[in-house]
Amino acid sequence: MKFTFGKRIFRQIAVGLSIVILFSLSACFDLGAFEDTPGHKDYYDTFGEVEALFDGGSHKYDVEDSLFNDYSVNELGWEDEDDKVDVEDYVYIVVPFECEKRVQSLALFVRAGKDVTLTVNAFYFVNDTLAPKKIKYKTSPDTEIIIEKDENGNDVEREVPIEYDDPSETESIAYSEFSTVAGGWSSFMLQDFKQEGYTDGLLHTGQNGLLYIRINENSGQYPERETCSFDFIDLLVRAV
């Protein structure tokens, strides 16, 4: 399936991470093995609602309405204001898969309010049971008070470290680093996946699989890094 871009998107690509391997000389975006179904149905059927987690809550976005359509690709914006992605200090962008695919690459456009370098790690979970449940945000405490019984059976307070279950960098299946331009669109790409059990560099997804994309600068795992607010658009996934 081919998806033709307008001139504007090429000007924006120049300020972001180069994703030229996704483009042919005919200036078209190639989605690869996604079936050429009317209205890109196969593409949309592949994904559930994308959930973006931030300190204090989360937003869910429909791929077709908010993240990939004719208008968003050609205009780098939203035709309907109700479909806009909110600006937040996103920690994880969670992409759910509804079927088996072999993903060669994933790109996303990001618009921040300042010039900054952002680093991205990706983690894949075969289902929600294995995904992180206790995420560390920048405001999350390091310790908590628990109540225990002493030897006499009396309640006593004890301060203990909180165990968060954010995945470590060693579990990451892909990494990217990119620079933003204040007020403009930049982009990053995930590819050359190092998924356990596979050596072909592809991300092998299945029904109910979840790709967690972490923006490390906004994570409580990296308290020394400067937090960055942003919105995002144009989820570009190529399958083979």
mmCIF file of C-alpha atoms in Angstrom:
data_model
loop_
_atom_site.group_PDB
_atom_site.id
_atom_site.type_symbol
_atom_site.label_atom_id
_atom_site.label_comp_id
_atom_site.label_asym_id
_atom_site.label_seq_id
_atom_site.Cartn_x
_atom_site.Cartn_y
_atom_site.Cartn_z
ATOM 1 C CA MET A 1 0.000 0.000 0.000
ATOM 2 C CA LYS A 2 1.295 3.442 -0.941
ATOM 3 C CA PHE A 3 0.496 6.625 0.917
ATOM 4 C CA THR A 4 1.416 9.903 -0.778
ATOM 5 C CA PHE A 5 2.719 12.811 1.274
ATOM 6 C CA GLY A 6 2.237 16.507 0.551
ATOM 7 C CA LYS A 7 5.050 19.002 0.318
ATOM 8 C CA ARG A 8 4.695 20.228 3.856
ATOM 9 C CA ILE A 9 5.709 16.989 5.477
ATOM 10 C CA PHE A 10 9.015 16.990 3.614
ATOM 11 C CA ARG A 11 9.908 20.377 5.049
ATOM 12 C CA GLN A 12 9.159 19.079 8.527
ATOM 13 C CA ILE A 13 11.171 15.895 8.064
ATOM 14 C CA ALA A 14 14.247 18.045 7.445
ATOM 15 C CA VAL A 15 14.215 19.222 11.077
ATOM 16 C CA GLY A 16 13.721 15.793 12.576
ATOM 17 C CA LEU A 17 15.387 12.443 12.578
ATOM 18 C CA SER A 18 15.822 11.165 9.050
ATOM 19 C CA ILE A 19 13.423 8.366 8.212
ATOM 20 C CA VAL A 20 14.372 8.153 4.573
ATOM 21 C CA ILE A 21 14.358 4.371 4.511
ATOM 22 C CA LEU A 22 10.594 4.566 4.787
ATOM 23 C CA PHE A 23 10.344 6.586 1.590
ATOM 24 C CA SER A 24 10.884 5.598 -2.036
ATOM 25 C CA LEU A 25 12.195 7.832 -4.821
ATOM 26 C CA SER A 26 8.607 8.424 -5.864
ATOM 27 C CA ALA A 27 8.035 10.312 -2.572
ATOM 28 C CA CYS A 28 5.573 7.757 -1.214
ATOM 29 C CA PHE A 29 5.407 6.090 2.140
ATOM 30 C CA ASP A 30 5.422 2.324 1.861
ATOM 31 C CA LEU A 31 3.545 0.499 4.609
ATOM 32 C CA GLY A 32 4.982 -2.786 3.390
ATOM 33 C CA ALA A 33 2.943 -5.911 4.000
ATOM 34 C CA PHE A 34 -0.223 -4.154 5.177
ATOM 35 C CA GLU A 35 -2.998 -5.093 2.776
ATOM 36 C CA ASP A 36 -4.204 -2.437 0.348
ATOM 37 C CA THR A 37 -7.707 -2.394 1.811
ATOM 38 C CA PRO A 38 -10.212 0.436 1.309
ATOM 39 C CA GLY A 39 -9.625 3.205 3.822
ATOM 40 C CA HIS A 40 -6.466 1.474 5.090
ATOM 41 C CA LYS A 41 -8.676 -0.946 7.023
ATOM 42 C CA ASP A 42 -5.930 -3.534 7.490
ATOM 43 C CA TYR A 43 -3.668 -0.891 9.010
ATOM 44 C CA TYR A 44 -6.301 0.356 11.445
ATOM 45 C CA ASP A 45 -7.433 -3.162 12.363
ATOM 46 C CA THR A 46 -3.882 -3.944 13.459
ATOM 47 C CA PHE A 47 -3.933 -1.505 16.385
ATOM 48 C CA GLY A 48 -6.091 -0.862 19.388
ATOM 49 C CA GLU A 49 -6.331 2.569 20.991
ATOM 50 C CA VAL A 50 -2.904 4.016 21.724
ATOM 51 C CA GLU A 51 -2.589 4.949 25.391
ATOM 52 C CA ALA A 52 -0.191 7.698 26.452
ATOM 53 C CA LEU A 53 0.749 7.642 30.142
ATOM 54 C CA PHE A 54 1.877 10.739 32.024
ATOM 55 C CA ASP A 55 2.371 11.768 35.626
ATOM 56 C CA GLY A 56 -1.171 12.018 36.896
ATOM 57 C CA GLY A 57 -3.130 10.127 34.260
ATOM 58 C CA SER A 58 -3.357 8.900 30.697
ATOM 59 C CA HIS A 59 -5.034 9.675 27.364
ATOM 60 C CA LYS A 60 -6.233 7.213 24.748
ATOM 61 C CA TYR A 61 -6.095 7.970 21.033
ATOM 62 C CA ASP A 62 -7.727 6.214 18.110
ATOM 63 C CA VAL A 63 -5.120 5.583 15.408
ATOM 64 C CA GLU A 64 -7.401 6.515 12.522
ATOM 65 C CA ASP A 65 -8.796 9.671 14.106
ATOM 66 C CA SER A 66 -5.688 11.043 15.794
ATOM 67 C CA LEU A 67 -2.522 9.364 14.594
ATOM 68 C CA PHE A 68 -2.678 8.362 10.932
ATOM 69 C CA ASN A 69 -4.967 9.594 8.184
ATOM 70 C CA ASP A 70 -4.830 11.588 4.954
ATOM 71 C CA TYR A 71 -5.114 14.921 6.715
ATOM 72 C CA SER A 72 -2.589 14.232 9.482
ATOM 73 C CA VAL A 73 0.007 12.943 7.046
ATOM 74 C CA ASN A 74 -0.280 15.796 4.583
ATOM 75 C CA GLU A 75 -0.853 18.630 7.052
ATOM 76 C CA LEU A 76 0.910 17.426 10.206
ATOM 77 C CA GLY A 77 -2.141 18.427 12.166
ATOM 78 C CA TRP A 78 -5.693 17.412 13.060
ATOM 79 C CA GLU A 79 -8.720 18.168 10.938
ATOM 80 C CA ASP A 80 -11.016 17.896 13.961
ATOM 81 C CA GLU A 81 -9.956 19.636 17.167
ATOM 82 C CA ASP A 82 -11.580 16.848 19.202
ATOM 83 C CA ASP A 83 -9.004 14.399 17.805
ATOM 84 C CA LYS A 84 -5.930 16.417 18.821
ATOM 85 C CA VAL A 85 -3.262 14.812 20.964
ATOM 86 C CA ASP A 86 -2.879 16.719 24.236
ATOM 87 C CA VAL A 87 0.447 18.168 25.305
ATOM 88 C CA GLU A 88 1.733 16.286 28.345
ATOM 89 C CA ASP A 89 4.942 15.020 29.924
ATOM 90 C CA TYR A 90 4.370 11.592 28.405
ATOM 91 C CA VAL A 91 6.404 8.777 29.949
ATOM 92 C CA TYR A 92 5.058 5.811 27.963
ATOM 93 C CA ILE A 93 3.264 5.656 24.633
ATOM 94 C CA VAL A 94 1.635 2.230 24.529
ATOM 95 C CA VAL A 95 0.813 0.751 21.118
ATOM 96 C CA PRO A 96 -1.496 -2.305 21.362
ATOM 97 C CA PHE A 97 -1.509 -4.911 18.601
ATOM 98 C CA GLU A 98 -4.610 -6.851 17.635
ATOM 99 C CA CYS A 99 -2.974 -9.430 15.358
ATOM 100 C CA GLU A 100 0.277 -11.007 14.253
ATOM 101 C CA LYS A 101 2.608 -8.736 12.308
ATOM 102 C CA ARG A 102 6.301 -8.599 11.527
ATOM 103 C CA VAL A 103 7.201 -4.964 12.088
ATOM 104 C CA GLN A 104 10.314 -3.653 10.370
ATOM 105 C CA SER A 105 10.139 -0.103 11.694
ATOM 106 C CA LEU A 106 8.002 2.343 13.609
ATOM 107 C CA ALA A 107 8.275 6.123 13.381
ATOM 108 C CA LEU A 108 6.463 8.889 15.227
ATOM 109 C CA PHE A 109 6.454 12.681 14.927
ATOM 110 C CA VAL A 110 6.875 14.706 18.119
ATOM 111 C CA ARG A 111 6.407 18.433 18.788
ATOM 112 C CA ALA A 112 7.999 19.867 21.915
ATOM 113 C CA GLY A 113 8.005 23.422 23.216
ATOM 114 C CA LYS A 114 11.784 23.619 23.461
ATOM 115 C CA ASP A 115 15.006 22.400 21.919
ATOM 116 C CA VAL A 116 16.050 19.244 23.707
ATOM 117 C CA THR A 117 17.535 15.827 23.049
ATOM 118 C CA LEU A 118 15.193 12.965 23.916
ATOM 119 C CA THR A 119 16.045 9.293 24.275
ATOM 120 C CA VAL A 120 13.565 6.498 23.647
ATOM 121 C CA ASN A 121 13.548 2.845 24.695
ATOM 122 C CA ALA A 122 10.968 0.318 23.523
ATOM 123 C CA PHE A 123 9.723 -2.790 25.332
ATOM 124 C CA TYR A 124 7.377 -5.472 24.053
ATOM 125 C CA PHE A 125 4.996 -7.509 26.219
ATOM 126 C CA VAL A 126 2.935 -10.396 24.868
ATOM 127 C CA ASN A 127 -0.028 -9.377 27.023
ATOM 128 C CA ASP A 128 -1.121 -6.911 29.672
ATOM 129 C CA THR A 129 -0.346 -9.326 32.506
ATOM 130 C CA LEU A 130 3.381 -8.951 31.863
ATOM 131 C CA ALA A 131 3.306 -5.171 31.293
ATOM 132 C CA PRO A 132 4.403 -2.759 34.061
ATOM 133 C CA LYS A 133 1.751 -1.905 36.624
ATOM 134 C CA LYS A 134 3.640 0.297 39.088
ATOM 135 C CA ILE A 135 5.299 3.009 37.017
ATOM 136 C CA LYS A 136 7.728 5.488 38.514
ATOM 137 C CA TYR A 137 6.958 9.085 37.584
ATOM 138 C CA LYS A 138 9.013 12.147 38.435
ATOM 139 C CA THR A 139 6.806 12.873 41.467
ATOM 140 C CA SER A 140 6.715 9.256 42.673
ATOM 141 C CA PRO A 141 8.290 8.765 46.109
ATOM 142 C CA ASP A 142 11.270 6.496 46.651
ATOM 143 C CA THR A 143 9.984 5.076 49.928
ATOM 144 C CA GLU A 144 6.719 4.363 51.694
ATOM 145 C CA ILE A 145 5.551 3.687 55.223
ATOM 146 C CA ILE A 146 4.181 0.228 55.983
ATOM 147 C CA ILE A 147 2.587 -1.100 59.146
ATOM 148 C CA GLU A 148 4.050 -4.229 60.683
ATOM 149 C CA LYS A 149 3.570 -6.178 63.884
ATOM 150 C CA ASP A 150 6.381 -6.201 66.387
ATOM 151 C CA GLU A 151 7.238 -9.155 68.589
ATOM 152 C CA ASN A 152 4.511 -8.101 71.021
ATOM 153 C CA GLY A 153 1.851 -7.904 68.337
ATOM 154 C CA ASN A 154 1.777 -4.114 68.286
ATOM 155 C CA ASP A 155 1.495 -2.131 65.057
ATOM 156 C CA VAL A 156 4.712 -0.318 64.158
ATOM 157 C CA GLU A 157 5.566 1.866 61.210
ATOM 158 C CA ARG A 158 8.558 1.102 58.988
ATOM 159 C CA GLU A 159 9.880 3.045 56.009
ATOM 160 C CA VAL A 160 10.795 0.803 53.082
ATOM 161 C CA PRO A 161 11.885 1.369 49.466
ATOM 162 C CA ILE A 162 9.097 1.229 46.879
ATOM 163 C CA GLU A 163 9.602 -1.392 44.203
ATOM 164 C CA TYR A 164 8.498 -0.037 40.830
ATOM 165 C CA ASP A 165 8.266 -2.387 37.870
ATOM 166 C CA ASP A 166 9.414 -0.181 35.006
ATOM 167 C CA PRO A 167 11.529 -2.341 32.682
ATOM 168 C CA SER A 168 15.267 -1.722 32.703
ATOM 169 C CA GLU A 169 17.271 -0.604 29.699
ATOM 170 C CA THR A 170 18.703 -4.107 29.455
ATOM 171 C CA GLU A 171 15.207 -5.337 28.550
ATOM 172 C CA SER A 172 14.808 -2.802 25.749
ATOM 173 C CA ILE A 173 14.246 -4.184 22.255
ATOM 174 C CA ALA A 174 14.973 -0.910 20.433
ATOM 175 C CA TYR A 175 16.500 2.508 21.133
ATOM 176 C CA SER A 176 16.385 5.908 19.500
ATOM 177 C CA GLU A 177 17.734 9.377 20.230
ATOM 178 C CA PHE A 178 16.578 12.562 18.542
ATOM 179 C CA SER A 179 16.566 16.331 18.906
ATOM 180 C CA THR A 180 13.449 18.462 19.012
ATOM 181 C CA VAL A 181 13.034 21.950 17.558
ATOM 182 C CA ALA A 182 10.933 24.261 19.712
ATOM 183 C CA GLY A 183 7.437 24.492 18.276
ATOM 184 C CA GLY A 184 8.234 22.319 15.247
ATOM 185 C CA TRP A 185 7.827 18.669 14.399
ATOM 186 C CA SER A 186 10.704 16.235 14.862
ATOM 187 C CA SER A 187 10.651 12.470 14.483
ATOM 188 C CA PHE A 188 12.229 9.298 15.770
ATOM 189 C CA MET A 189 12.368 5.764 14.447
ATOM 190 C CA LEU A 190 12.536 2.376 16.110
ATOM 191 C CA GLN A 191 14.021 -0.453 14.070
ATOM 192 C CA ASP A 192 16.557 -3.306 14.270
ATOM 193 C CA PHE A 193 14.518 -4.872 17.056
ATOM 194 C CA LYS A 194 16.307 -7.188 19.477
ATOM 195 C CA GLN A 195 13.361 -9.321 20.501
ATOM 196 C CA GLU A 196 13.976 -12.432 22.576
ATOM 197 C CA GLY A 197 13.643 -15.562 20.458
ATOM 198 C CA TYR A 198 14.248 -13.807 17.131
ATOM 199 C CA THR A 199 17.361 -12.774 15.212
ATOM 200 C CA ASP A 200 15.863 -11.129 12.131
ATOM 201 C CA GLY A 201 15.668 -7.580 13.522
ATOM 202 C CA LEU A 202 11.884 -7.520 13.254
ATOM 203 C CA LEU A 203 9.294 -7.014 15.963
ATOM 204 C CA HIS A 204 7.020 -10.067 15.976
ATOM 205 C CA THR A 205 3.665 -9.048 17.412
ATOM 206 C CA GLY A 206 0.614 -11.082 18.361
ATOM 207 C CA GLN A 207 -2.936 -10.491 19.473
ATOM 208 C CA ASN A 208 -3.000 -8.507 22.740
ATOM 209 C CA GLY A 209 0.695 -7.638 22.418
ATOM 210 C CA LEU A 210 1.810 -4.249 23.749
ATOM 211 C CA LEU A 211 4.711 -2.068 22.651
ATOM 212 C CA TYR A 212 5.706 0.330 25.423
ATOM 213 C CA ILE A 213 7.649 3.302 24.075
ATOM 214 C CA ARG A 214 9.347 5.125 26.955
ATOM 215 C CA ILE A 215 10.554 8.715 26.773
ATOM 216 C CA ASN A 216 13.318 8.409 29.324
ATOM 217 C CA GLU A 217 13.590 12.121 30.130
ATOM 218 C CA ASN A 218 10.055 12.070 31.570
ATOM 219 C CA SER A 219 10.498 8.889 33.585
ATOM 220 C CA GLY A 220 11.089 8.794 37.321
ATOM 221 C CA GLN A 221 13.808 6.264 36.553
ATOM 222 C CA TYR A 222 15.911 9.235 35.399
ATOM 223 C CA PRO A 223 15.228 11.965 37.989
ATOM 224 C CA GLU A 224 18.260 14.022 36.960
ATOM 225 C CA ARG A 225 17.033 14.521 33.381
ATOM 226 C CA GLU A 226 15.008 17.547 32.285
ATOM 227 C CA THR A 227 11.328 16.813 31.722
ATOM 228 C CA CYS A 228 9.814 17.696 28.341
ATOM 229 C CA SER A 229 6.155 18.264 27.393
ATOM 230 C CA PHE A 230 5.072 17.349 23.869
ATOM 231 C CA ASP A 231 2.315 16.123 21.597
ATOM 232 C CA PHE A 232 2.693 13.573 18.802
ATOM 233 C CA ILE A 233 1.192 12.535 15.474
ATOM 234 C CA ASP A 234 1.597 10.217 12.485
ATOM 235 C CA LEU A 235 2.290 6.739 13.771
ATOM 236 C CA LEU A 236 4.076 5.187 10.780
ATOM 237 C CA VAL A 237 4.500 1.434 11.008
ATOM 238 C CA ARG A 238 6.011 -0.689 8.255
ATOM 239 C CA ALA A 239 5.446 -4.453 8.248
ATOM 240 C CA VAL A 240 7.051 -7.112 6.034
#
